[in-house]
Short mmCIF file of N, CA and C in Angstrom, two decimals:
data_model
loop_
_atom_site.label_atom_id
_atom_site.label_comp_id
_atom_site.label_asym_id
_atom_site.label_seq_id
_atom_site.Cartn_x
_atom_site.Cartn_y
_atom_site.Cartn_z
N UNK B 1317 0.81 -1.19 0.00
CA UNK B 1317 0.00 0.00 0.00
C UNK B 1317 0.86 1.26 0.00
N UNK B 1318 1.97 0.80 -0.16
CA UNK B 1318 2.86 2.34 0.07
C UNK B 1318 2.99 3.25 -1.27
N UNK B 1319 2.28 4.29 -0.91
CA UNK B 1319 2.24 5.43 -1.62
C UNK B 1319 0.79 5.61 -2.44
N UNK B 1320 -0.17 5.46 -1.83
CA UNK B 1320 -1.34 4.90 -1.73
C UNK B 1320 -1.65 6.65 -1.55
N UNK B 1321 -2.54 7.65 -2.20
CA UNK B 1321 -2.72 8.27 -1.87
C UNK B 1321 -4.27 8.85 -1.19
N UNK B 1322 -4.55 8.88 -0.53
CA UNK B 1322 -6.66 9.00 0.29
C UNK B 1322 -6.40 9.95 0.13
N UNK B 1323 -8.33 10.07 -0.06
CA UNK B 1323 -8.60 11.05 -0.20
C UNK B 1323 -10.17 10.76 0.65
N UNK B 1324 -11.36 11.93 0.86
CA UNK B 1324 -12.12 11.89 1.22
C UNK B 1324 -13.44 13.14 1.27
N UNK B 1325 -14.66 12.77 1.27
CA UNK B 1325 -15.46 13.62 1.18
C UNK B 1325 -16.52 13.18 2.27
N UNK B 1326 -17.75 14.55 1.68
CA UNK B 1326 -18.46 14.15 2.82
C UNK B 1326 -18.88 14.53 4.34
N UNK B 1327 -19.94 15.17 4.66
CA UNK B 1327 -20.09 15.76 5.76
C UNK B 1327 -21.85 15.35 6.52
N UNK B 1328 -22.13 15.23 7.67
CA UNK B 1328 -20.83 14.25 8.64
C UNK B 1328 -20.36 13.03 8.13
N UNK B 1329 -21.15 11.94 6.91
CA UNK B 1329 -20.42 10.99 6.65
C UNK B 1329 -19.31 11.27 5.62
N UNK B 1330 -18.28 10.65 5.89
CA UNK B 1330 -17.03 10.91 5.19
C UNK B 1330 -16.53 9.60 4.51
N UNK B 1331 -16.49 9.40 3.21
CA UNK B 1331 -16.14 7.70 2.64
C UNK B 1331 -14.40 8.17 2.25
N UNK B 1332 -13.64 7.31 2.59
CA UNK B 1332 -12.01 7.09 2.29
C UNK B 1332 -11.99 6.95 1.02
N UNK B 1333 -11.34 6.99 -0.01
CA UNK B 1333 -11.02 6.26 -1.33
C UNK B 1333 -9.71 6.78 -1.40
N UNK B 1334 -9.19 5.84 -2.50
CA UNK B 1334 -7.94 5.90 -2.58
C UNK B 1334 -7.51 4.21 -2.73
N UNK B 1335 -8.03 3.17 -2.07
CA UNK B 1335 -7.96 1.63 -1.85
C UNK B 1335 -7.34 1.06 -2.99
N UNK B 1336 -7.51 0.03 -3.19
CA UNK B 1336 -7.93 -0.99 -1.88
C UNK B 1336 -7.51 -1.09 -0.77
N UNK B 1337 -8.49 -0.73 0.21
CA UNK B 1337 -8.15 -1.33 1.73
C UNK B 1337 -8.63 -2.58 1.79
N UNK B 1338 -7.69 -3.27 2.85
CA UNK B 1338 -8.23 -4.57 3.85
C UNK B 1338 -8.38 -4.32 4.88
N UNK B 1339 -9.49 -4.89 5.25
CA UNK B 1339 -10.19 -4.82 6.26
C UNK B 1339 -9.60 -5.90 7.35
N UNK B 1340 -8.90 -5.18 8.45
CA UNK B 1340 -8.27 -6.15 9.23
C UNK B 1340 -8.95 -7.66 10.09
N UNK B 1341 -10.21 -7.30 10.35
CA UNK B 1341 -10.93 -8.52 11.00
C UNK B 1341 -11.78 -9.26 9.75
N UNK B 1342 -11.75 -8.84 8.62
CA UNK B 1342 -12.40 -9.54 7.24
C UNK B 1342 -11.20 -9.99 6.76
N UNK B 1343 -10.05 -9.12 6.05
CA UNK B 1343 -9.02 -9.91 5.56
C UNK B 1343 -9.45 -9.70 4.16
N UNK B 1344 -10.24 -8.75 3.62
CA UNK B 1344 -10.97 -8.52 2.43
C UNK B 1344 -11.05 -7.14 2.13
N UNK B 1345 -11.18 -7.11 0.90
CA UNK B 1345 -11.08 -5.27 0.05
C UNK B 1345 -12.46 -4.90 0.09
N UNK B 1346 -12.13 -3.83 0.97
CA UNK B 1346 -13.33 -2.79 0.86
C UNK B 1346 -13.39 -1.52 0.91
N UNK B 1347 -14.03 -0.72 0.51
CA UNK B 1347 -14.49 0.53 0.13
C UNK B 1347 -14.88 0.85 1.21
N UNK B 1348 -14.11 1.59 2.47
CA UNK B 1348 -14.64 2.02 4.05
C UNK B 1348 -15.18 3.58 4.36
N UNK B 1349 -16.24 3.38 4.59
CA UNK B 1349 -17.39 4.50 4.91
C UNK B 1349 -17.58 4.58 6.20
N UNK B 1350 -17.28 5.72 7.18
CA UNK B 1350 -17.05 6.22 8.58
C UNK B 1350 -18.03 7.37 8.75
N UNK B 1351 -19.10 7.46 9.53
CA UNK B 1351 -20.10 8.03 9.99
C UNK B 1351 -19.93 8.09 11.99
N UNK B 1352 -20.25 9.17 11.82
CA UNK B 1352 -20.10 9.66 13.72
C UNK B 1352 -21.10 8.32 14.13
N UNK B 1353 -21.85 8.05 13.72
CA UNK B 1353 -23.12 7.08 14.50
C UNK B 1353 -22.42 5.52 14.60
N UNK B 1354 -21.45 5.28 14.14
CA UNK B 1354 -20.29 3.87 14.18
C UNK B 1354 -20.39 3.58 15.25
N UNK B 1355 -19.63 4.86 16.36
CA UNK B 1355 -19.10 3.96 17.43
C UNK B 1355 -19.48 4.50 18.26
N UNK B 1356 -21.25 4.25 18.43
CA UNK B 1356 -21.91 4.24 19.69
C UNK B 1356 -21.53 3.33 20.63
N UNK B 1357 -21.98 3.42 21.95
CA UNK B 1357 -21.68 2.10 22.60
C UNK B 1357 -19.82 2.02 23.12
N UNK B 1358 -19.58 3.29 23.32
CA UNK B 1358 -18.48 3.63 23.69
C UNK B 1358 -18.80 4.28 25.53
N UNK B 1359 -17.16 3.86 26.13
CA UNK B 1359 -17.39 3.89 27.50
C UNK B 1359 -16.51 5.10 27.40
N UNK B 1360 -16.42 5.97 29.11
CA UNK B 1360 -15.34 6.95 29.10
C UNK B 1360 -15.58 8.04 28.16
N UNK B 1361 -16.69 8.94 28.67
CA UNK B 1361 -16.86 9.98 27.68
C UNK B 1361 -16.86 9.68 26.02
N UNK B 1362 -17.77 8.59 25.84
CA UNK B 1362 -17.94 7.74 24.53
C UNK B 1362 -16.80 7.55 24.08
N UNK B 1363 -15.69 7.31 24.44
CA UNK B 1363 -14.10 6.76 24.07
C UNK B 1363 -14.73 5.73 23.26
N UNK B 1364 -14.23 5.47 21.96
CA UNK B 1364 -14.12 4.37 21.13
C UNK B 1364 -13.43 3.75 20.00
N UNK B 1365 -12.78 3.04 19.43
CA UNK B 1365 -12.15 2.98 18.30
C UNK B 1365 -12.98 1.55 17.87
N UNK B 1366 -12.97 2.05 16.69
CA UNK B 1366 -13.82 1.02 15.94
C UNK B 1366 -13.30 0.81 14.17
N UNK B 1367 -13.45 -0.72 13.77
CA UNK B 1367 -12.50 -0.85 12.57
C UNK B 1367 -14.01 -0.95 11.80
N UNK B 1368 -14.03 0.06 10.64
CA UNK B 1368 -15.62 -0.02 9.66
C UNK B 1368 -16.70 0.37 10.87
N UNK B 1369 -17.57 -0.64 10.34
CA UNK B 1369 -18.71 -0.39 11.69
C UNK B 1369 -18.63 -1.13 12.18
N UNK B 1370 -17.40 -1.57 12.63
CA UNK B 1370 -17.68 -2.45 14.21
C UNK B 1370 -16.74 -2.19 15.56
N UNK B 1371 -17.17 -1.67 16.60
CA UNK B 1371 -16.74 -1.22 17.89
C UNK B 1371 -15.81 -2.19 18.38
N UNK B 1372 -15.10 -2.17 18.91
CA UNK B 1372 -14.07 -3.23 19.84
C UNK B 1372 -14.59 -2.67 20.99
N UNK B 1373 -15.02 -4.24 21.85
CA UNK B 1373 -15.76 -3.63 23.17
C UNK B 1373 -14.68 -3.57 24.42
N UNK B 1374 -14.58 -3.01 25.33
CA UNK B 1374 -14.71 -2.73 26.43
C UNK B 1374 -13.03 -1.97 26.50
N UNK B 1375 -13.65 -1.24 25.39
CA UNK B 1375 -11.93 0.24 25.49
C UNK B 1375 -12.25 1.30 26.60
N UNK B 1376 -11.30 0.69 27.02
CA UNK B 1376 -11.21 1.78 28.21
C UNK B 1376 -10.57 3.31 28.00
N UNK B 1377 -9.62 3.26 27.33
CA UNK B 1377 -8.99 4.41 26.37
C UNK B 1377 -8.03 4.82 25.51
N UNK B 1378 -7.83 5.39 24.22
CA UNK B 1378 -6.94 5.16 23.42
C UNK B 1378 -5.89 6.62 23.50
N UNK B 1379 -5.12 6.18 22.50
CA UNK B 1379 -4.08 7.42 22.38
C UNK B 1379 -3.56 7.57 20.85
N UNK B 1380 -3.41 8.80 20.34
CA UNK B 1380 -3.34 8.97 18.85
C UNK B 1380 -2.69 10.40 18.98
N UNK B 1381 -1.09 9.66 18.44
CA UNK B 1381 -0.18 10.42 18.37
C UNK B 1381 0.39 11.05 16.56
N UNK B 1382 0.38 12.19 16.31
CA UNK B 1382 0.70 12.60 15.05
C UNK B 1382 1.92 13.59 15.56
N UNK B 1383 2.93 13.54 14.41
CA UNK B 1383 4.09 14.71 14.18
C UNK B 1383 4.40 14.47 12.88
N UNK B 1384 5.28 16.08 12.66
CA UNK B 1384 5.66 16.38 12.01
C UNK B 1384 7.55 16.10 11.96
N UNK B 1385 8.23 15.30 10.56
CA UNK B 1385 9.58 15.66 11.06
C UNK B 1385 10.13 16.63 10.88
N UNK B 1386 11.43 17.36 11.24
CA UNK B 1386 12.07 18.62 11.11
C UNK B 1386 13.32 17.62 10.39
N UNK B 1387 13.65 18.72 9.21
CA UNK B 1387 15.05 18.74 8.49
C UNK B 1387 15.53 19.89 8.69
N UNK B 1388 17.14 19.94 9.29
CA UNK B 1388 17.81 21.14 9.37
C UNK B 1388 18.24 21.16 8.50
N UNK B 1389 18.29 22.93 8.09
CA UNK B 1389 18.66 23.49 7.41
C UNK B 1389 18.92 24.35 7.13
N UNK B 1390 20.08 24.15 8.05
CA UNK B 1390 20.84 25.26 8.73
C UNK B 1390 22.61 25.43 7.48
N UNK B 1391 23.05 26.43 7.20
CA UNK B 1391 24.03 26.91 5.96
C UNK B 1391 25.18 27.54 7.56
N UNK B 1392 26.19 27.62 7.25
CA UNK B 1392 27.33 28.09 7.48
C UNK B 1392 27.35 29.82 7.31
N UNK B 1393 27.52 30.03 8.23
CA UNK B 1393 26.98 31.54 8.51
C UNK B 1393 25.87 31.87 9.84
N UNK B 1394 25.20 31.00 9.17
CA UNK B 1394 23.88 30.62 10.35
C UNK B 1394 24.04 31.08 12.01
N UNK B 1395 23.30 31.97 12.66
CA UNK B 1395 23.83 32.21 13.81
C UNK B 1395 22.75 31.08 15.32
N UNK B 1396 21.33 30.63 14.58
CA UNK B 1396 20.91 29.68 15.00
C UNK B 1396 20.05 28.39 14.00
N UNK B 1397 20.14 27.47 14.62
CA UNK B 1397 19.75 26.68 13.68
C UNK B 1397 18.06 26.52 13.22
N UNK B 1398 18.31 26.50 12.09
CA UNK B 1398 16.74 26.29 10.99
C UNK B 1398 16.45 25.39 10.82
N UNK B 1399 15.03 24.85 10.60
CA UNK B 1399 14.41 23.81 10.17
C UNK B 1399 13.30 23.72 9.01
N UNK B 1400 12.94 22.52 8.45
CA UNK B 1400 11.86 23.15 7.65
C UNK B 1400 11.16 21.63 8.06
N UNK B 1401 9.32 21.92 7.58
CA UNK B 1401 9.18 20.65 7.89
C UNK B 1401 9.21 19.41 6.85
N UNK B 1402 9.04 18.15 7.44
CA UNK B 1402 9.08 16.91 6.53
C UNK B 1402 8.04 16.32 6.53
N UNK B 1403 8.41 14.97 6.17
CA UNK B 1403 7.31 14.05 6.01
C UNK B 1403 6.42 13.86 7.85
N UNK B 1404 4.68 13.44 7.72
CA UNK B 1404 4.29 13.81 8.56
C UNK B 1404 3.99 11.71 9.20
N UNK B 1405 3.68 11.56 10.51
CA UNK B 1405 3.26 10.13 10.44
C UNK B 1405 2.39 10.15 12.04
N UNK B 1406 1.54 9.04 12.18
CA UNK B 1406 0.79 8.95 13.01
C UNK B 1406 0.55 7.20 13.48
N UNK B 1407 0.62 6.75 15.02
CA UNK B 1407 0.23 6.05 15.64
C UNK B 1407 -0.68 6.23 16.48
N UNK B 1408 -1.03 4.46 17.35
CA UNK B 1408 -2.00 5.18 18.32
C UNK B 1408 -1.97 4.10 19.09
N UNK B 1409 -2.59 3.72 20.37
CA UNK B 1409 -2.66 2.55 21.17
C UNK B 1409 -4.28 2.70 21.86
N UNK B 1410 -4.55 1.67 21.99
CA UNK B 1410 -5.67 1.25 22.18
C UNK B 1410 -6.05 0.82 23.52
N UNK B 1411 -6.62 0.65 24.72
CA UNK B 1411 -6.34 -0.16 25.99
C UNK B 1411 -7.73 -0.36 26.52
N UNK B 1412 -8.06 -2.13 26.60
CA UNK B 1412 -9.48 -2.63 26.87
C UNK B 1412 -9.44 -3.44 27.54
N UNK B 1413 -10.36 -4.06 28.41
CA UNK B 1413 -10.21 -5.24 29.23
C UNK B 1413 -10.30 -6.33 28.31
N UNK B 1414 -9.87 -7.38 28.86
CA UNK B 1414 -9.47 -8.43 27.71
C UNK B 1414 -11.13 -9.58 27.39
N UNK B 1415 -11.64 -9.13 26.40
CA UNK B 1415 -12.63 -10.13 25.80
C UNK B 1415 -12.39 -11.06 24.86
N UNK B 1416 -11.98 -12.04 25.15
CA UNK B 1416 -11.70 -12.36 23.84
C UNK B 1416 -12.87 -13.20 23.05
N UNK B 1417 -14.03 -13.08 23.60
CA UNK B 1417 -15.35 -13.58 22.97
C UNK B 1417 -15.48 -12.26 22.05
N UNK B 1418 -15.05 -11.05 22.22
CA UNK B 1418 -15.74 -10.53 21.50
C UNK B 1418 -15.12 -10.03 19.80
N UNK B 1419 -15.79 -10.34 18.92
CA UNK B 1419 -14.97 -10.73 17.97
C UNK B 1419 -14.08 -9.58 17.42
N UNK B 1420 -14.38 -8.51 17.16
CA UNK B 1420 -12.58 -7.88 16.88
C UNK B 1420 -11.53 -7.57 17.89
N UNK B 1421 -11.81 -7.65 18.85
CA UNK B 1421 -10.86 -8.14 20.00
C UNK B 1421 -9.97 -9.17 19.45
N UNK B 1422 -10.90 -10.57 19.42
CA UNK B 1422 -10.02 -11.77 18.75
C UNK B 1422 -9.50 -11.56 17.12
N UNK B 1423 -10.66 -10.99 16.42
CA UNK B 1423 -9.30 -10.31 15.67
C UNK B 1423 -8.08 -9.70 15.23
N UNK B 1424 -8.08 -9.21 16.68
CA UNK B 1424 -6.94 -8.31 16.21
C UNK B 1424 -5.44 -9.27 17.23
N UNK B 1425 -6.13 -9.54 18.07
CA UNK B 1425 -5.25 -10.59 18.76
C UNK B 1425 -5.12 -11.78 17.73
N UNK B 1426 -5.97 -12.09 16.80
CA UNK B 1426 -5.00 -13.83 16.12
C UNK B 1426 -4.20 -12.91 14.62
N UNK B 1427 -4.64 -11.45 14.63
CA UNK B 1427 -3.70 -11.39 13.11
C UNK B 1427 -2.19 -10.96 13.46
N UNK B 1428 -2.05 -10.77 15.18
CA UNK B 1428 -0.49 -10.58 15.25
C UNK B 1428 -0.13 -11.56 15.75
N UNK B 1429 -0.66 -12.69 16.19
CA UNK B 1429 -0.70 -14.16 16.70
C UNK B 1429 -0.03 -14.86 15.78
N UNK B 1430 -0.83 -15.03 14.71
CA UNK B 1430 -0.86 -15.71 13.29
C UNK B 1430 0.38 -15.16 12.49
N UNK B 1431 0.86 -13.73 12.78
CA UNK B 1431 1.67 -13.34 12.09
C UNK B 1431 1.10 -12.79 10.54
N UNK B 1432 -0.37 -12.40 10.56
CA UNK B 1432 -0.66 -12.42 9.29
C UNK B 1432 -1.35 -11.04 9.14
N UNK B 1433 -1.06 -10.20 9.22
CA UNK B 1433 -0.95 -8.96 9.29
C UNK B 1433 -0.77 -8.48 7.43
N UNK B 1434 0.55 -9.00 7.34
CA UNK B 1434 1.11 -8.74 5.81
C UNK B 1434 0.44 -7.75 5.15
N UNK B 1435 0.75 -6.04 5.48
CA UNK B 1435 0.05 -4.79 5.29
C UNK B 1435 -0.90 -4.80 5.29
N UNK B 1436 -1.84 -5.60 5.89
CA UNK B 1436 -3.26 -4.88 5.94
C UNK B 1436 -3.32 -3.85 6.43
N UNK B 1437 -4.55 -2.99 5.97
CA UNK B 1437 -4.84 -1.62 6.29
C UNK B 1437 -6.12 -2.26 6.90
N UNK B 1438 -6.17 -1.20 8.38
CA UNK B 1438 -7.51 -1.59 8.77
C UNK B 1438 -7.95 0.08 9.15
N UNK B 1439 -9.35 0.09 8.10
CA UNK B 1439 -9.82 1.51 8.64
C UNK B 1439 -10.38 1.84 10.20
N UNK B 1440 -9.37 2.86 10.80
CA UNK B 1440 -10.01 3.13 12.15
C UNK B 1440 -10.62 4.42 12.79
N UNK B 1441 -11.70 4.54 13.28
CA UNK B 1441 -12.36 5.66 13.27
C UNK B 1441 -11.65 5.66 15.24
N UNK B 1442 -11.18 6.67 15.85
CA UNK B 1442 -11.26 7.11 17.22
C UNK B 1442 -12.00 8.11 17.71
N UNK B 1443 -13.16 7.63 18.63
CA UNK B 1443 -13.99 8.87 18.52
C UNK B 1443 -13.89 9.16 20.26
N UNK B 1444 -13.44 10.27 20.77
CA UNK B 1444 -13.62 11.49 21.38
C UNK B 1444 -15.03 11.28 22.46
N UNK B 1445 -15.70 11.55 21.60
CA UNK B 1445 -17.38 11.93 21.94
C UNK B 1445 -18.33 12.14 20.45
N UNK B 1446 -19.37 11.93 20.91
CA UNK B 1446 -20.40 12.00 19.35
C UNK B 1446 -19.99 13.27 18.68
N UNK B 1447 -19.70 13.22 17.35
CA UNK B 1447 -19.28 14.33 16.87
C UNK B 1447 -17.81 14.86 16.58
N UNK B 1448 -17.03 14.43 17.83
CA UNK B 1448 -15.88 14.46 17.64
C UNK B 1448 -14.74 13.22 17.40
N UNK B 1449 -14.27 12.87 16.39
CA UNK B 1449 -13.46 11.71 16.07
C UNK B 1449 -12.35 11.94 15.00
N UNK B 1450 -11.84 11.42 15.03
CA UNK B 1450 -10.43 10.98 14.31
C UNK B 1450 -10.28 9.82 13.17
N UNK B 1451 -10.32 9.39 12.31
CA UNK B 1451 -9.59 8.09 11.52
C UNK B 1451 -8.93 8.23 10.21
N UNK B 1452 -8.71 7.32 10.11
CA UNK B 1452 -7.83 7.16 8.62
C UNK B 1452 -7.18 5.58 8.90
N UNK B 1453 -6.55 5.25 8.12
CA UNK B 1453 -6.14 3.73 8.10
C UNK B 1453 -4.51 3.45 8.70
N UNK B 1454 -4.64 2.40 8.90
CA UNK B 1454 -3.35 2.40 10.08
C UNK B 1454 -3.36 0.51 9.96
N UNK B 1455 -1.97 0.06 10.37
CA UNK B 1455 -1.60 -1.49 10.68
C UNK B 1455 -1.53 -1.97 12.39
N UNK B 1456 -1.88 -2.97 12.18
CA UNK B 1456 -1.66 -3.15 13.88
C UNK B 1456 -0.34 -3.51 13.65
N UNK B 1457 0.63 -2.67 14.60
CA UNK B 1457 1.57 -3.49 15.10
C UNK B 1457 1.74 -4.52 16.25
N UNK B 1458 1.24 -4.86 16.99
CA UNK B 1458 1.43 -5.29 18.23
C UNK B 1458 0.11 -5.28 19.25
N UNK B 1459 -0.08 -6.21 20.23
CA UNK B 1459 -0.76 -6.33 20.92
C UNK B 1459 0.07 -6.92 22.90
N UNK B 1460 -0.42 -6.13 23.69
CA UNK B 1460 0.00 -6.83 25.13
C UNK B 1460 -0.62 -7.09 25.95
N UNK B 1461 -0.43 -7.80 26.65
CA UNK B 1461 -1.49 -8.01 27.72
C UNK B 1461 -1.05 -8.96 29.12
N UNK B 1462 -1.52 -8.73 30.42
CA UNK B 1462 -0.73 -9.26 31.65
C UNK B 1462 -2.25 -10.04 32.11
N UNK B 1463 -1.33 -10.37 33.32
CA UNK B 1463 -2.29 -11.43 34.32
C UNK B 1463 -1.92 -10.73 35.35
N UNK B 1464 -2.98 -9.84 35.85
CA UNK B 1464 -3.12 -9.33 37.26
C UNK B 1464 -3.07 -10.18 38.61
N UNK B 1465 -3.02 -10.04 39.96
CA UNK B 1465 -2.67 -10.49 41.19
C UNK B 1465 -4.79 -10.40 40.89
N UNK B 1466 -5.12 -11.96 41.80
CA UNK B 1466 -6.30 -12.01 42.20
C UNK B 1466 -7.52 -11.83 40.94
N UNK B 1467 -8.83 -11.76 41.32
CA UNK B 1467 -9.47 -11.61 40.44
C UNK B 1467 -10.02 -10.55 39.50
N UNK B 1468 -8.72 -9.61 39.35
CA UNK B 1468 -8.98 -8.35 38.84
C UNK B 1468 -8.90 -8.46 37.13
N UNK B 1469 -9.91 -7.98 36.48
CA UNK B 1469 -10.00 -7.81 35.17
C UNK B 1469 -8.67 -7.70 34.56
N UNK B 1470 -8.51 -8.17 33.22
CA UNK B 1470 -7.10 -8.52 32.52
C UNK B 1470 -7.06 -7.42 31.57
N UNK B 1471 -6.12 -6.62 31.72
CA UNK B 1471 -6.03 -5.60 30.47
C UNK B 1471 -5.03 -6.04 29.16
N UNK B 1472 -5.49 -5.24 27.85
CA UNK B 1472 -4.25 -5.53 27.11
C UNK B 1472 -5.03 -4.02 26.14
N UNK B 1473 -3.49 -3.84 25.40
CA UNK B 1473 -3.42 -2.70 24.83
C UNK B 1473 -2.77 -3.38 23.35
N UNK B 1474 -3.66 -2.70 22.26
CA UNK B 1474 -2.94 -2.62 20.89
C UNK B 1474 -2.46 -1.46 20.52
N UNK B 1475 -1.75 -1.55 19.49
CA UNK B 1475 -0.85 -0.69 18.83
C UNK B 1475 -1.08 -0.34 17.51
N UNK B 1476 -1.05 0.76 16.97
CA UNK B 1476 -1.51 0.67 15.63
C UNK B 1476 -0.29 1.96 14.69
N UNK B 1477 -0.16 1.67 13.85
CA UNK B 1477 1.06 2.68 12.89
C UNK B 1477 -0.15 2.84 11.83
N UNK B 1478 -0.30 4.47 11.73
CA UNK B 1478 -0.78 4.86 10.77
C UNK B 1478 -0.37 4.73 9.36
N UNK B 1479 -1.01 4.72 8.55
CA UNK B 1479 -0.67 4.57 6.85
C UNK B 1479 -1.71 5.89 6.11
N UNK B 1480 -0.44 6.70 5.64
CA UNK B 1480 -1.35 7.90 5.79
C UNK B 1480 -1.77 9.08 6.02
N UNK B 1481 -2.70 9.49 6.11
CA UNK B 1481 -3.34 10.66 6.74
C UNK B 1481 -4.60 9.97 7.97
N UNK B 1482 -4.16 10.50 8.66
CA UNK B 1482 -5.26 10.92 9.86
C UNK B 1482 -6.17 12.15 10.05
N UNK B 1483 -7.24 11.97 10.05
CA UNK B 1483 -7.89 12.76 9.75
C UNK B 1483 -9.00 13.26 10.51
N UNK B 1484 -9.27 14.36 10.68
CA UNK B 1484 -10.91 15.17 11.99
C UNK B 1484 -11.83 14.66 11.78
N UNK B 1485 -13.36 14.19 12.68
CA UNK B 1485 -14.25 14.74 12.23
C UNK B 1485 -15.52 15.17 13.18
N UNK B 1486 -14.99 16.82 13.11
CA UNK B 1486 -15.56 17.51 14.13
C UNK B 1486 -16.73 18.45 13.59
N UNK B 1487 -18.11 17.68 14.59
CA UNK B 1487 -19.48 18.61 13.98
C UNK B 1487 -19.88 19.30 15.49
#
């Protein structure tokens, strides 16, 4: 998918093109359409990330990091140093109690299991609160998860590397 350029329209629903995407818990090309009404059924000030229209349940809360790089460019003479900017990139992590009945949960846990990842793009919407959200397409890298002391709920956190643009969508 590299050098894949998206694009998008659309207000409040917004459709991606640019694809083929795969759909990380299908494993299949699709044409992904992201609407604020997706990822109802979100906990934590409607915290949710959801791949297409389907929610991963019991996220407790995510994180979605974007920068910009700096190239110096800075000349001899220069009395402090310059920059200009570069190429831009975005990750994010995910953190839910561990279901693994619930099925993109176990999705996303057997495609770094399996090792079968092999660039899929999985479209992910992060939403904020109704109205306010984030997505664009991204790979899982990684998934973790522990065994707590006693009978306390099991957390695990995924990882995701954007492919892309990340993108608003604030009504």
């Amino acid at each position: 998918m590299s050098g894949v350029v998206c694009g998008e329209a659309g207000s409040p629903t917004h459709t991606v093109t640019g694809g083929p995407f795969y759909v990380a818990a299908a494993n299949a090309i699709a044409s992904i359409t992201f609407s604020t009404a997706i990822a109802a059924g979100g906990v934590a000030n409607d915290a949710a990330v959801s791949f297409t229209s389907n929610s991963v349940a019991e996220i407790r809360a995510w994180d979605l990091t974007a920068e910009l790089e700096t190239i110096d460019d800075t000349v001899k003479g220069d009395t402090h140093r310059t920059f200009k900017g570069g190429l831009a990139k975005w990750n994010g992590t995910a953190t839910a109690w561990l279901d693994y009945l619930d099925t993109q949960q176990a999705a996303l846990i057997d495609a770094i299991a399996t090792g079968s990842p092999d660039g899929t793009i999985a479209g992910l919407m992060f939403q904020i609160s109704s109205g306010k959200t984030w997505y664009g397409g991204a790979e899982l890298s990684n998934f973790s998860t522990d065994s707590p002391e006693g009978t306390a709920l099991v957390p695990v956190s995924f990882d995701f590397q954007g492919s892309g643009q990340v993108l608003p969508d604030w009504t």
